[in-house]
């Protein structure tokens, strides 16, 4: 019985040491991965990296990690204006980009890692999205100019688009608004499309009005080639679902 107790005590001690070693190793790996991602993506701040699953060391021995979570604040994605833009913008700031990588494989010297799949979310403020709309008054008809001056939450997944107009030198006393649907097209573009047309105080063809109210913002250059999936209007901006396959984390 004494020998059995000794074996049990030794087993518990060794198990505890293994857990400690495993947690130390995963913490070290998370810090190194965060530094590599910061460097490879040219980030201003170090991202949060969390390697999920236990034990970590057996996952490393098998050459694949179950799940890795990455959180990036104020990520500067490359942006290109689409329809309804005045030349586009060079970058667009994503307030928060969170992604969960599944089945992360790495090469023999751990210099690169690739995830089988990824899912996550991103948040873009209305102020950033507004850059995609024309920032200067645009002539929509002889004697009529208009521009989008504000975006906000319209409720039920819609964006409220505020438009001001000047007709024959007279500016509308109040901005007019319209509820717009927002969608992802092509895996890299957010499209805002008015459900109806605002009344600008003069009869105009639908196409002329939509040249102001409707616009697109291309967002690409996300880490590892992650793409946009779905988008919905929220309180402070648009919430975007992202996804990807064979996503390259580092290397």
XYZ file of C-alpha atoms in Angstrom:
251
model
C 0.000 0.000 0.000
C 2.843 2.345 0.819
C 4.409 1.709 -2.590
C 1.079 2.431 -4.264
C 0.744 5.697 -2.367
C 4.254 6.687 -3.411
C 3.447 5.919 -7.049
C 0.259 7.967 -6.821
C 2.086 10.912 -5.250
C 4.822 10.784 -7.889
C 2.219 10.565 -10.636
C 0.374 13.609 -9.300
C 3.617 15.578 -9.013
C 4.718 14.650 -12.515
C 1.254 15.459 -13.843
C 1.402 18.852 -12.164
C 4.839 19.527 -13.591
C 3.596 18.555 -17.054
C 0.659 20.943 -16.776
C 2.975 23.748 -15.649
C 5.414 23.013 -18.470
C 2.538 22.852 -20.964
C 1.130 26.220 -19.863
C 4.571 27.843 -19.906
C 5.143 26.495 -23.413
C 1.787 27.693 -24.734
C 2.331 31.155 -23.247
C 5.733 31.386 -24.909
C 4.267 30.202 -28.236
C 1.420 32.744 -28.048
C 3.851 35.611 -27.453
C 6.093 34.528 -30.333
C 3.128 34.073 -32.675
C 1.794 37.517 -31.766
C 5.165 39.107 -32.536
C 5.402 37.276 -35.877
C 1.899 38.302 -36.923
C 2.572 41.914 -35.931
C 5.718 41.928 -38.057
C 4.316 40.100 -41.088
C 1.117 42.197 -41.221
C 2.820 45.495 -40.377
C 0.548 46.117 -37.393
C 0.903 49.145 -35.140
C 0.039 47.111 -32.041
C 0.651 43.533 -30.979
C -2.393 41.311 -31.556
C -3.908 39.028 -28.934
C -3.169 35.368 -29.676
C -4.733 32.484 -27.762
C -3.894 28.857 -28.533
C -6.841 26.714 -27.486
C -6.936 23.075 -26.459
C -5.020 20.984 -23.950
C -2.414 19.714 -23.857
C -0.504 22.078 -26.123
C 2.684 20.012 -26.296
C 0.945 16.952 -27.752
C -0.628 19.161 -30.420
C 2.820 20.468 -31.321
C 4.142 16.912 -31.476
C 1.347 16.076 -33.910
C 2.202 19.068 -36.118
C -1.230 20.716 -35.886
C -3.029 22.992 -33.429
C -6.774 22.548 -32.956
C -7.773 26.215 -32.660
C -5.969 29.550 -32.516
C -7.818 32.781 -31.725
C -6.443 36.118 -32.933
C -7.688 39.589 -32.000
C -6.453 42.737 -33.748
C -7.433 46.292 -32.824
C -7.433 49.198 -35.308
C -6.370 47.136 -38.303
C -5.660 49.201 -41.417
C -7.041 47.268 -44.386
C -6.414 48.322 -47.943
C -9.472 49.922 -49.494
C -10.580 50.871 -52.942
C -13.648 52.937 -53.653
C -16.341 51.570 -55.906
C -19.463 53.114 -57.405
C -20.414 56.314 -55.657
C -16.892 57.222 -54.556
C -14.643 60.114 -55.351
C -11.489 58.281 -56.255
C -11.550 55.831 -53.344
C -9.427 55.706 -50.197
C -6.069 54.079 -49.601
C -6.987 52.394 -46.312
C -9.966 51.786 -44.084
C -9.679 51.213 -40.342
C -11.284 48.108 -38.883
C -11.940 48.828 -35.217
C -11.777 45.179 -34.181
C -10.889 42.064 -36.164
C -11.343 38.739 -34.358
C -10.693 35.428 -36.053
C -10.622 31.801 -34.953
C -8.308 29.552 -36.942
C -9.104 25.838 -37.119
C -6.595 23.084 -37.852
C -3.410 25.159 -37.846
C -0.536 23.327 -39.519
C 3.076 24.495 -39.317
C 6.257 23.472 -41.082
C 9.223 21.711 -39.517
C 11.082 24.802 -38.333
C 7.873 26.604 -37.246
C 8.615 29.518 -39.591
C 5.158 29.400 -41.188
C 1.662 28.275 -40.228
C -1.519 27.725 -42.234
C -5.065 27.159 -40.987
C -7.442 24.778 -42.734
C -10.296 27.232 -42.140
C -11.085 30.446 -40.329
C -14.153 32.315 -39.133
C -14.598 35.541 -37.254
C -15.904 39.080 -37.195
C -14.860 42.632 -37.971
C -16.331 46.006 -37.039
C -16.119 49.112 -39.235
C -17.398 52.421 -37.870
C -19.889 54.546 -39.786
C -17.290 57.324 -39.912
C -14.916 55.032 -41.795
C -17.634 53.733 -44.111
C -18.701 57.299 -44.866
C -15.347 57.783 -46.606
C -16.693 55.598 -49.400
C -19.556 58.015 -50.074
C -18.814 61.188 -52.009
C -17.339 63.707 -49.607
C -18.009 66.727 -51.823
C -21.311 67.991 -53.257
C -21.969 66.356 -56.613
C -24.043 67.691 -59.470
C -26.939 65.311 -60.046
C -28.840 67.585 -62.449
C -28.572 71.157 -63.782
C -28.718 73.427 -60.736
C -28.931 70.518 -58.280
C -26.097 69.219 -56.106
C -26.278 66.652 -53.310
C -24.050 64.702 -50.970
C -24.201 62.104 -48.214
C -23.352 63.752 -44.892
C -24.042 60.993 -42.373
C -24.484 57.280 -41.773
C -26.048 55.732 -38.682
C -27.987 52.741 -37.418
C -31.446 52.652 -38.965
C -32.660 49.617 -37.013
C -33.547 46.125 -38.241
C -30.167 45.706 -39.917
C -30.547 48.850 -42.035
C -28.297 51.887 -42.409
C -29.769 55.378 -42.188
C -28.222 57.522 -44.915
C -28.542 61.304 -44.543
C -28.394 63.429 -47.670
C -28.317 67.187 -48.120
C -29.042 68.973 -51.387
C -28.902 72.417 -52.930
C -31.486 73.280 -55.589
C -30.964 76.392 -57.721
C -28.726 77.887 -55.075
C -31.080 77.127 -52.180
C -30.029 74.508 -49.668
C -32.675 72.227 -48.215
C -33.560 73.458 -44.698
C -33.019 69.958 -43.276
C -31.125 66.886 -44.493
C -33.318 64.097 -45.801
C -32.744 60.462 -44.919
C -33.359 57.059 -46.417
C -33.014 53.521 -45.074
C -30.522 51.403 -46.962
C -29.685 47.722 -47.119
C -26.082 46.637 -46.741
C -24.542 43.493 -48.206
C -21.239 41.855 -49.065
C -20.543 41.263 -52.747
C -17.620 39.402 -54.264
C -16.116 38.494 -50.900
C -14.350 41.847 -50.547
C -16.867 44.673 -51.014
C -19.506 46.249 -48.766
C -22.429 47.601 -50.811
C -24.952 50.142 -49.483
C -28.197 50.308 -51.505
C -31.135 52.598 -50.670
C -34.451 50.798 -50.170
C -36.278 53.912 -51.346
C -35.391 57.346 -52.662
C -35.083 60.529 -50.599
C -37.112 63.551 -51.668
C -34.681 66.270 -52.679
C -37.275 68.915 -53.540
C -37.091 68.353 -57.288
C -38.036 65.525 -59.645
C -34.956 63.548 -60.617
C -34.387 60.269 -62.382
C -33.791 57.359 -60.007
C -30.320 56.759 -61.403
C -29.249 60.314 -60.606
C -30.396 60.056 -57.010
C -28.795 56.658 -56.560
C -25.507 58.071 -57.788
C -25.481 59.800 -54.391
C -27.262 57.415 -52.024
C -25.747 54.134 -53.231
C -22.078 53.344 -52.847
C -19.564 50.560 -52.342
C -16.418 50.118 -50.281
C -13.895 47.455 -51.182
C -12.018 46.009 -48.205
C -9.157 43.632 -48.880
C -5.700 42.857 -47.614
C -7.086 41.123 -44.516
C -4.636 38.838 -42.675
C -3.950 35.538 -44.381
C -6.375 36.210 -47.223
C -9.510 36.171 -45.057
C -12.590 37.339 -46.975
C -15.778 39.177 -46.075
C -18.833 36.942 -45.713
C -21.868 38.821 -44.345
C -22.526 42.337 -43.055
C -25.191 43.943 -40.900
C -25.784 47.448 -39.594
C -25.222 47.824 -35.851
C -25.275 50.627 -33.292
C -21.857 52.162 -33.955
C -21.006 50.749 -37.365
C -21.325 47.650 -39.498
C -20.598 44.181 -38.148
C -18.957 41.952 -40.732
C -18.583 38.177 -40.629
C -15.330 36.948 -42.157
C -14.219 33.516 -43.315
C -11.390 31.806 -45.130
C -9.719 28.539 -46.036
C -6.013 27.697 -46.219
C -5.400 30.903 -44.283
C -1.721 31.737 -43.887
C -1.023 33.052 -40.395
C 2.714 33.671 -40.649
C 5.528 32.955 -43.067
